[in-house]
PDB file of C-alpha atoms in Angstrom:
ATOM      1  CA  UNK A  71      90.547 107.922  82.511  1.00 90.00           C
ATOM      2  CA  UNK A  72      89.597 106.395  85.251  1.00 95.00           C
ATOM      3  CA  UNK A  73      90.700 105.458  88.311  1.00 96.00           C
ATOM      4  CA  UNK A  74      89.751 103.612  91.238  1.00 97.00           C
ATOM      5  CA  UNK A  75      91.410 104.120  94.798  1.00 97.00           C
ATOM      6  CA  UNK A  76      92.432 100.839  96.928  1.00 97.00           C
ATOM      7  CA  UNK A  77      92.993 101.597 100.506  1.00 96.00           C
ATOM      8  CA  UNK A  78      92.276 100.230 104.004  1.00 95.00           C
ATOM      9  CA  UNK A  79      92.384 103.625 105.585  1.00 95.00           C
ATOM     10  CA  UNK A  80      89.555 106.116 104.921  1.00 95.00           C
ATOM     11  CA  UNK A  81      91.601 109.408 105.110  1.00 95.00           C
ATOM     12  CA  UNK A  82      94.578 108.193 102.580  1.00 95.00           C
ATOM     13  CA  UNK A  83      91.267 107.663 100.542  1.00 96.00           C
ATOM     14  CA  UNK A  84      90.130 110.169 100.656  1.00 96.00           C
ATOM     15  CA  UNK A  85      93.239 112.416 100.261  1.00 96.00           C
ATOM     16  CA  UNK A  86      93.616 110.560  96.765  1.00 96.00           C
ATOM     17  CA  UNK A  87      90.389 111.203  96.191  1.00 96.00           C
ATOM     18  CA  UNK A  88      90.721 114.983  96.558  1.00 96.00           C
ATOM     19  CA  UNK A  89      94.085 114.502  94.203  1.00 96.00           C
ATOM     20  CA  UNK A  90      92.874 113.192  91.603  1.00 96.00           C
ATOM     21  CA  UNK A  91      89.600 114.959  91.174  1.00 95.00           C
ATOM     22  CA  UNK A  92      91.735 118.032  91.155  1.00 94.00           C
ATOM     23  CA  UNK A  93      93.016 116.358  87.721  1.00 94.00           C
ATOM     24  CA  UNK A  94      92.029 117.235  84.545  1.00 92.00           C
ATOM     25  CA  UNK A  95      91.217 114.154  82.829  1.00 92.00           C
ATOM     26  CA  UNK A  96      90.716 111.577  84.955  1.00 95.00           C
ATOM     27  CA  UNK A  97      87.510 110.622  87.524  1.00 95.00           C
ATOM     28  CA  UNK A  98      88.042 108.930  90.421  1.00 97.00           C
ATOM     29  CA  UNK A  99      84.980 106.274  90.376  1.00 97.00           C
ATOM     30  CA  UNK A 100      82.894 105.200  93.501  1.00 95.00           C
ATOM     31  CA  UNK A 101      83.080 103.517  95.813  1.00 95.00           C
ATOM     32  CA  UNK A 102      86.866 103.276  96.854  1.00 95.00           C
ATOM     33  CA  UNK A 103      87.931  99.821  97.733  1.00 96.00           C
ATOM     34  CA  UNK A 104      88.952  99.466 101.555  1.00 95.00           C
ATOM     35  CA  UNK A 105      91.014  95.723 100.804  1.00 96.00           C
ATOM     36  CA  UNK A 106      91.719  93.416  98.086  1.00 95.00           C
ATOM     37  CA  UNK A 107      89.117  91.396  97.947  1.00 95.00           C
ATOM     38  CA  UNK A 108      87.128  94.330  97.550  1.00 96.00           C
ATOM     39  CA  UNK A 109      89.543  95.696  94.878  1.00 96.00           C
ATOM     40  CA  UNK A 110      89.502  93.065  92.921  1.00 96.00           C
ATOM     41  CA  UNK A 111      85.507  92.503  92.565  1.00 96.00           C
ATOM     42  CA  UNK A 112      85.250  96.213  92.029  1.00 96.00           C
ATOM     43  CA  UNK A 113      87.878  96.206  89.226  1.00 95.00           C
ATOM     44  CA  UNK A 114      85.940  93.750  87.687  1.00 93.00           C
ATOM     45  CA  UNK A 115      82.968  95.099  87.333  1.00 95.00           C
ATOM     46  CA  UNK A 116      84.294  99.088  87.151  1.00 95.00           C
ATOM     47  CA  UNK A 117      87.104  98.307  84.594  1.00 93.00           C
ATOM     48  CA  UNK A 118      88.776 101.205  86.052  1.00 94.00           C
ATOM     49  CA  UNK A 119      91.759 102.053  83.490  1.00 92.00           C
ATOM     50  CA  UNK A 120      93.885 103.013  86.393  1.00 94.00           C
ATOM     51  CA  UNK A 121      94.133 101.418  89.912  1.00 96.00           C
ATOM     52  CA  UNK A 122      96.207 103.435  92.856  1.00 97.00           C
ATOM     53  CA  UNK A 123      96.654 100.880  95.298  1.00 95.00           C
ATOM     54  CA  UNK A 124      98.244 100.217  98.922  1.00 94.00           C
ATOM     55  CA  UNK A 125     100.054  97.143 100.006  1.00 91.00           C
ATOM     56  CA  UNK A 126      99.740  96.917 103.434  1.00 90.00           C
ATOM     57  CA  UNK A 127      96.074  95.767 103.163  1.00 92.00           C
ATOM     58  CA  UNK A 128      94.278  93.173 105.975  1.00 88.00           C
ATOM     59  CA  UNK A 129      93.626  89.445 103.810  1.00 90.00           C
ATOM     60  CA  UNK A 130      94.804  90.080 100.214  1.00 91.00           C
ATOM     61  CA  UNK A 131      98.005  92.973 100.033  1.00 91.00           C
ATOM     62  CA  UNK A 132      98.236  94.730  97.476  1.00 90.00           C
ATOM     63  CA  UNK A 133     101.291  92.938  95.814  1.00 88.00           C
ATOM     64  CA  UNK A 134      99.117  89.666  95.815  1.00 91.00           C
ATOM     65  CA  UNK A 135      96.120  91.794  94.003  1.00 92.00           C
ATOM     66  CA  UNK A 136      98.644  93.021  91.446  1.00 89.00           C
ATOM     67  CA  UNK A 137      99.789  89.610  90.682  1.00 87.00           C
ATOM     68  CA  UNK A 138      96.348  88.483  89.938  1.00 89.00           C
ATOM     69  CA  UNK A 139      95.919  91.349  87.530  1.00 88.00           C
ATOM     70  CA  UNK A 140      98.754  90.111  85.817  1.00 82.00           C
ATOM     71  CA  UNK A 141      96.767  86.951  85.055  1.00 79.00           C
ATOM     72  CA  UNK A 142      93.992  88.839  83.382  1.00 77.00           C
ATOM     73  CA  UNK A 143      93.957  89.746  79.522  1.00 72.00           C
ATOM     74  CA  UNK A 144      93.650  93.261  79.360  1.00 76.00           C
ATOM     75  CA  UNK A 145      94.559  94.654  83.636  1.00 85.00           C
ATOM     76  CA  UNK A 146      94.109  98.051  84.462  1.00 90.00           C
ATOM     77  CA  UNK A 147      97.418 100.055  85.288  1.00 90.00           C
ATOM     78  CA  UNK A 148      98.955  99.884  89.206  1.00 92.00           C
ATOM     79  CA  UNK A 149     100.598 102.920  90.580  1.00 93.00           C
ATOM     80  CA  UNK A 150     101.417 101.478  94.008  1.00 91.00           C
ATOM     81  CA  UNK A 151     100.272 104.474  97.506  1.00 92.00           C
ATOM     82  CA  UNK A 152     102.575 103.207 100.009  1.00 87.00           C
ATOM     83  CA  UNK A 153     103.738 104.121 103.212  1.00 86.00           C
ATOM     84  CA  UNK A 154     106.754 101.835 102.402  1.00 74.00           C
ATOM     85  CA  UNK A 155     109.509 101.596 100.357  1.00 71.00           C
ATOM     86  CA  UNK A 156     111.011  98.942 100.374  1.00 69.00           C
ATOM     87  CA  UNK A 157     108.707  96.783  98.173  1.00 67.00           C
ATOM     88  CA  UNK A 158     109.802  98.830  95.036  1.00 66.00           C
ATOM     89  CA  UNK A 159     111.250  95.477  93.358  1.00 62.00           C
ATOM     90  CA  UNK A 160     108.174  93.353  93.982  1.00 67.00           C
ATOM     91  CA  UNK A 161     106.397  96.654  92.866  1.00 65.00           C
ATOM     92  CA  UNK A 162     107.832  96.129  89.441  1.00 63.00           C
ATOM     93  CA  UNK A 163     107.827  92.732  89.148  1.00 63.00           C
ATOM     94  CA  UNK A 164     104.218  92.399  89.187  1.00 65.00           C
ATOM     95  CA  UNK A 165     104.427  95.617  85.975  1.00 67.00           C
ATOM     96  CA  UNK A 166     103.318  98.515  88.116  1.00 76.00           C
ATOM     97  CA  UNK A 167     103.764 101.683  86.231  1.00 80.00           C
ATOM     98  CA  UNK A 168     104.482 103.898  89.497  1.00 83.00           C
ATOM     99  CA  UNK A 169     105.993 103.572  93.319  1.00 87.00           C
ATOM    100  CA  UNK A 170     104.567 106.163  95.659  1.00 90.00           C
ATOM    101  CA  UNK A 171     105.378 106.743  99.298  1.00 89.00           C
ATOM    102  CA  UNK A 172     103.066 108.168 101.093  1.00 90.00           C
ATOM    103  CA  UNK A 173     102.335 111.430 101.472  1.00 91.00           C
ATOM    104  CA  UNK A 174     102.419 111.571  97.921  1.00 92.00           C
ATOM    105  CA  UNK A 175     102.667 114.763  96.229  1.00 92.00           C
ATOM    106  CA  UNK A 176     100.956 115.968  93.463  1.00 94.00           C
ATOM    107  CA  UNK A 177     103.478 116.319  91.238  1.00 93.00           C
ATOM    108  CA  UNK A 178     104.594 112.734  91.511  1.00 92.00           C
ATOM    109  CA  UNK A 179     100.748 111.337  91.185  1.00 94.00           C
ATOM    110  CA  UNK A 180     100.161 113.604  88.144  1.00 93.00           C
ATOM    111  CA  UNK A 181     103.983 112.052  86.467  1.00 90.00           C
ATOM    112  CA  UNK A 182     102.824 108.450  87.427  1.00 89.00           C
ATOM    113  CA  UNK A 183      98.992 109.110  86.332  1.00 92.00           C
ATOM    114  CA  UNK A 184     100.840 110.526  82.943  1.00 88.00           C
ATOM    115  CA  UNK A 185     103.285 107.009  82.559  1.00 82.00           C
ATOM    116  CA  UNK A 186      99.875 104.579  82.989  1.00 81.00           C
ATOM    117  CA  UNK A 187      98.399 106.363  79.915  1.00 75.00           C
ATOM    118  CA  UNK A 188     101.352 105.344  77.901  1.00 55.00           C
ATOM    119  CA  UNK A 189     102.418 101.336  78.456  1.00 45.00           C
ATOM    120  CA  UNK A 190     100.384  98.737  77.012  1.00 42.00           C
ATOM    121  CA  UNK A 191     100.227  94.586  78.409  1.00 45.00           C
ATOM    122  CA  UNK A 192     103.231  94.175  76.346  1.00 41.00           C
ATOM    123  CA  UNK A 193     105.463  96.819  77.295  1.00 43.00           C
ATOM    124  CA  UNK A 194     104.349  96.722  80.995  1.00 45.00           C
ATOM    125  CA  UNK A 195     105.843  93.137  81.015  1.00 48.00           C
ATOM    126  CA  UNK A 196     109.097  94.129  79.733  1.00 46.00           C
ATOM    127  CA  UNK A 197     109.732  97.221  82.406  1.00 48.00           C
ATOM    128  CA  UNK A 198     110.357  94.186  85.035  1.00 46.00           C
ATOM    129  CA  UNK A 199     113.004  91.490  85.349  1.00 48.00           C
ATOM    130  CA  UNK A 200     111.864  87.779  84.145  1.00 49.00           C
ATOM    131  CA  UNK A 201     111.489  85.180  86.753  1.00 43.00           C
ATOM    132  CA  UNK A 202     114.498  83.013  87.347  1.00 48.00           C
ATOM    133  CA  UNK A 203     113.815  80.596  84.300  1.00 48.00           C
ATOM    134  CA  UNK A 204     111.708  82.413  82.732  1.00 45.00           C
ATOM    135  CA  UNK A 205     112.171  82.635  78.860  1.00 45.00           C
ATOM    136  CA  UNK A 206     111.499  86.220  78.333  1.00 50.00           C
ATOM    137  CA  UNK A 207     114.430  88.593  77.603  1.00 58.00           C
ATOM    138  CA  UNK A 208     116.164  91.611  79.568  1.00 68.00           C
ATOM    139  CA  UNK A 209     114.814  94.332  80.748  1.00 78.00           C
ATOM    140  CA  UNK A 210     113.846  97.209  78.046  1.00 81.00           C
ATOM    141  CA  UNK A 211     114.078  99.698  81.274  1.00 85.00           C
ATOM    142  CA  UNK A 212     115.692  99.812  84.983  1.00 87.00           C
ATOM    143  CA  UNK A 213     114.352 101.083  87.892  1.00 82.00           C
ATOM    144  CA  UNK A 214     116.404 103.369  90.410  1.00 81.00           C
ATOM    145  CA  UNK A 215     115.096 104.913  93.752  1.00 74.00           C
ATOM    146  CA  UNK A 216     115.298 108.804  93.554  1.00 73.00           C
ATOM    147  CA  UNK A 217     113.860 112.081  95.342  1.00 67.00           C
ATOM    148  CA  UNK A 218     111.371 111.918  92.435  1.00 63.00           C
ATOM    149  CA  UNK A 219     110.337 108.250  93.432  1.00 63.00           C
ATOM    150  CA  UNK A 220     110.790 105.146  91.458  1.00 68.00           C
ATOM    151  CA  UNK A 221     112.263 106.544  87.921  1.00 76.00           C
ATOM    152  CA  UNK A 222     112.194 104.334  85.113  1.00 81.00           C
ATOM    153  CA  UNK A 223     115.540 104.674  82.548  1.00 86.00           C
ATOM    154  CA  UNK A 224     114.762 103.318  79.337  1.00 88.00           C
ATOM    155  CA  UNK A 225     117.933 100.791  78.442  1.00 91.00           C
ATOM    156  CA  UNK A 226     118.537 102.699  74.757  1.00 92.00           C
ATOM    157  CA  UNK A 227     119.361 105.965  76.768  1.00 94.00           C
ATOM    158  CA  UNK A 228     121.748 104.218  79.151  1.00 96.00           C
ATOM    159  CA  UNK A 229     125.300 105.169  78.853  1.00 97.00           C
ATOM    160  CA  UNK A 230     127.657 103.216  81.222  1.00 97.00           C
ATOM    161  CA  UNK A 231     126.966 101.231  84.616  1.00 97.00           C
ATOM    162  CA  UNK A 232     130.299 102.124  87.294  1.00 96.00           C
ATOM    163  CA  UNK A 233     130.748  99.816  90.530  1.00 94.00           C
ATOM    164  CA  UNK A 234     131.728 102.164  93.325  1.00 86.00           C
ATOM    165  CA  UNK A 235     130.942 100.202  96.796  1.00 78.00           C
ATOM    166  CA  UNK A 236     127.969  99.314  97.727  1.00 80.00           C
ATOM    167  CA  UNK A 237     126.332 101.357  94.578  1.00 88.00           C
ATOM    168  CA  UNK A 238     126.508 101.032  90.834  1.00 94.00           C
ATOM    169  CA  UNK A 239     126.256 105.079  89.271  1.00 95.00           C
ATOM    170  CA  UNK A 240     123.893 104.673  85.780  1.00 96.00           C
ATOM    171  CA  UNK A 241     124.885 107.437  83.740  1.00 96.00           C
ATOM    172  CA  UNK A 242     122.243 108.123  81.427  1.00 95.00           C
ATOM    173  CA  UNK A 243     121.275 111.023  79.019  1.00 92.00           C
ATOM    174  CA  UNK A 244     119.328 112.976  81.523  1.00 88.00           C
ATOM    175  CA  UNK A 245     121.798 112.600  83.984  1.00 91.00           C
ATOM    176  CA  UNK A 246     122.942 110.049  86.912  1.00 92.00           C
ATOM    177  CA  UNK A 247     120.674 107.409  89.835  1.00 91.00           C
ATOM    178  CA  UNK A 248     122.037 105.249  91.974  1.00 91.00           C
ATOM    179  CA  UNK A 249     121.306 101.148  91.756  1.00 91.00           C
ATOM    180  CA  UNK A 250     121.341  98.962  94.646  1.00 84.00           C
ATOM    181  CA  UNK A 251     122.720  95.925  91.576  1.00 87.00           C
ATOM    182  CA  UNK A 252     125.368  94.656  91.535  1.00 91.00           C
ATOM    183  CA  UNK A 253     127.623  95.056  88.377  1.00 94.00           C
ATOM    184  CA  UNK A 254     128.099  91.166  87.620  1.00 93.00           C
ATOM    185  CA  UNK A 255     124.308  90.689  87.516  1.00 91.00           C
ATOM    186  CA  UNK A 256     123.774  93.473  85.084  1.00 94.00           C
ATOM    187  CA  UNK A 257     126.626  92.107  82.734  1.00 94.00           C
ATOM    188  CA  UNK A 258     125.194  88.675  83.074  1.00 92.00           C
ATOM    189  CA  UNK A 259     121.837  89.900  82.012  1.00 91.00           C
ATOM    190  CA  UNK A 260     122.347  92.688  79.695  1.00 93.00           C
ATOM    191  CA  UNK A 261     125.929  91.587  77.809  1.00 91.00           C
ATOM    192  CA  UNK A 262     124.632  91.822  74.826  1.00 92.00           C
ATOM    193  CA  UNK A 263     124.505  95.750  74.726  1.00 94.00           C
ATOM    194  CA  UNK A 264     127.027  96.344  77.440  1.00 97.00           C
ATOM    195  CA  UNK A 265     130.817  95.544  77.662  1.00 96.00           C
ATOM    196  CA  UNK A 266     133.260  95.310  80.462  1.00 96.00           C
ATOM    197  CA  UNK A 267     135.858  98.260  80.146  1.00 97.00           C
ATOM    198  CA  UNK A 268     137.359  97.652  83.606  1.00 96.00           C
ATOM    199  CA  UNK A 269     136.641  95.577  86.912  1.00 94.00           C
ATOM    200  CA  UNK A 270     133.908  98.585  87.704  1.00 95.00           C
ATOM    201  CA  UNK A 271     132.578  99.506  84.640  1.00 97.00           C
ATOM    202  CA  UNK A 272     130.296  98.519  81.911  1.00 97.00           C
ATOM    203  CA  UNK A 273     129.549 100.821  79.317  1.00 97.00           C
ATOM    204  CA  UNK A 274     127.121 100.425  76.404  1.00 96.00           C
ATOM    205  CA  UNK A 275     128.449  99.268  72.689  1.00 96.00           C
ATOM    206  CA  UNK A 276     126.508 101.857  70.513  1.00 94.00           C
ATOM    207  CA  UNK A 277     127.911 104.646  72.427  1.00 95.00           C
ATOM    208  CA  UNK A 278     131.498 103.618  71.806  1.00 95.00           C
ATOM    209  CA  UNK A 279     133.169 106.383  69.661  1.00 94.00           C
ATOM    210  CA  UNK A 280     137.154 105.934  70.005  1.00 94.00           C
ATOM    211  CA  UNK A 281     139.588 104.329  71.896  1.00 95.00           C
ATOM    212  CA  UNK A 282     142.614 107.250  72.646  1.00 94.00           C
ATOM    213  CA  UNK A 283     145.968 106.389  74.389  1.00 94.00           C
ATOM    214  CA  UNK A 284     147.801 109.154  76.838  1.00 92.00           C
ATOM    215  CA  UNK A 285     151.038 109.891  77.017  1.00 92.00           C
ATOM    216  CA  UNK A 286     151.604 108.352  80.144  1.00 90.00           C
ATOM    217  CA  UNK A 287     150.662 104.772  78.134  1.00 91.00           C
ATOM    218  CA  UNK A 288     147.195 104.481  79.837  1.00 93.00           C
ATOM    219  CA  UNK A 289     144.005 104.207  77.604  1.00 96.00           C
ATOM    220  CA  UNK A 290     140.661 106.177  77.283  1.00 95.00           C
ATOM    221  CA  UNK A 291     137.288 105.456  76.079  1.00 96.00           C
ATOM    222  CA  UNK A 292     134.974 108.140  74.487  1.00 96.00           C
ATOM    223  CA  UNK A 293     131.912 107.548  74.313  1.00 95.00           C
ATOM    224  CA  UNK A 294     129.046 109.487  72.531  1.00 93.00           C
ATOM    225  CA  UNK A 295     126.779 111.303  74.490  1.00 89.00           C
ATOM    226  CA  UNK A 296     129.340 112.362  77.083  1.00 90.00           C
ATOM    227  CA  UNK A 297     130.677 115.603  76.006  1.00 85.00           C
ATOM    228  CA  UNK A 298     134.285 115.281  75.858  1.00 87.00           C
ATOM    229  CA  UNK A 299     134.634 112.930  79.036  1.00 90.00           C
ATOM    230  CA  UNK A 300     136.646 109.749  78.981  1.00 94.00           C
ATOM    231  CA  UNK A 301     136.412 106.393  80.928  1.00 96.00           C
ATOM    232  CA  UNK A 302     139.330 104.583  81.842  1.00 95.00           C
ATOM    233  CA  UNK A 303     140.277 101.262  80.026  1.00 96.00           C
ATOM    234  CA  UNK A 304     142.220  98.749  82.247  1.00 95.00           C
ATOM    235  CA  UNK A 305     145.086  97.126  80.324  1.00 94.00           C
ATOM    236  CA  UNK A 306     143.311  93.629  80.726  1.00 93.00           C
ATOM    237  CA  UNK A 307     140.276  94.699  78.823  1.00 95.00           C
ATOM    238  CA  UNK A 308     142.205  96.879  75.995  1.00 94.00           C
ATOM    239  CA  UNK A 309     142.575  94.182  73.512  1.00 93.00           C
ATOM    240  CA  UNK A 310     138.656  93.176  73.785  1.00 92.00           C
ATOM    241  CA  UNK A 311     137.393  96.502  73.660  1.00 94.00           C
ATOM    242  CA  UNK A 312     139.711  96.863  70.025  1.00 93.00           C
ATOM    243  CA  UNK A 313     138.385  93.811  68.792  1.00 91.00           C
ATOM    244  CA  UNK A 314     134.582  94.637  69.420  1.00 91.00           C
ATOM    245  CA  UNK A 315     135.469  98.317  67.627  1.00 90.00           C
ATOM    246  CA  UNK A 316     136.437  96.745  64.571  1.00 85.00           C
ATOM    247  CA  UNK A 317     133.699  95.060  64.546  1.00 80.00           C
ATOM    248  CA  UNK A 318     131.117  97.508  65.069  1.00 70.00           C
TER     249      UNK A 318
END
């Protein structure tokens, strides 16, 4: 795969070039770009498969470059490589497949490049939240910031969301991540796939296994993929859960 590096810092370009050059199956295109305008021109002429793109650059920044690439029929995959971690949400709104924080770790770069090999344009569009007023459906993946960088969790792997103070815990088949998204917004977006069982909990409808009443009169919901662990169902939501289970 051909990789174009875009960064206004020479040392950053050299380091990324060296890291990519050490990987089998990837070729760094020359010359690299030092700003957004150069990036668009080189992308047009060199036709890279992947662009390693800085965000803060003079002139057009990386987010603006990526937004322009989204308008193209067959854009390259974009992986942001930046010293700033506050642009993650904006990055995925312009169809980035990876978001790496400098100094870029070799293992994180490899993981991001492997993701860049897979999605096509339609899949990339599905990874992002639709713009307000858009007719596009809900996301197919949830993005979460973890120690690995930005992790994308396929919606079909999500078991439940539980709100706890400022954050929401997302339990999926591979573990747990924290989201900085309100539970109500998740319910509004994914209400056809998740059901509220408590004021602080949404569970995947297709994961529901059985509802059980405890000796003390509380209700517990068992979900597939939870290894026997149960979640509490509040009394106000018991009737709705029973009705849903009857229709499953």
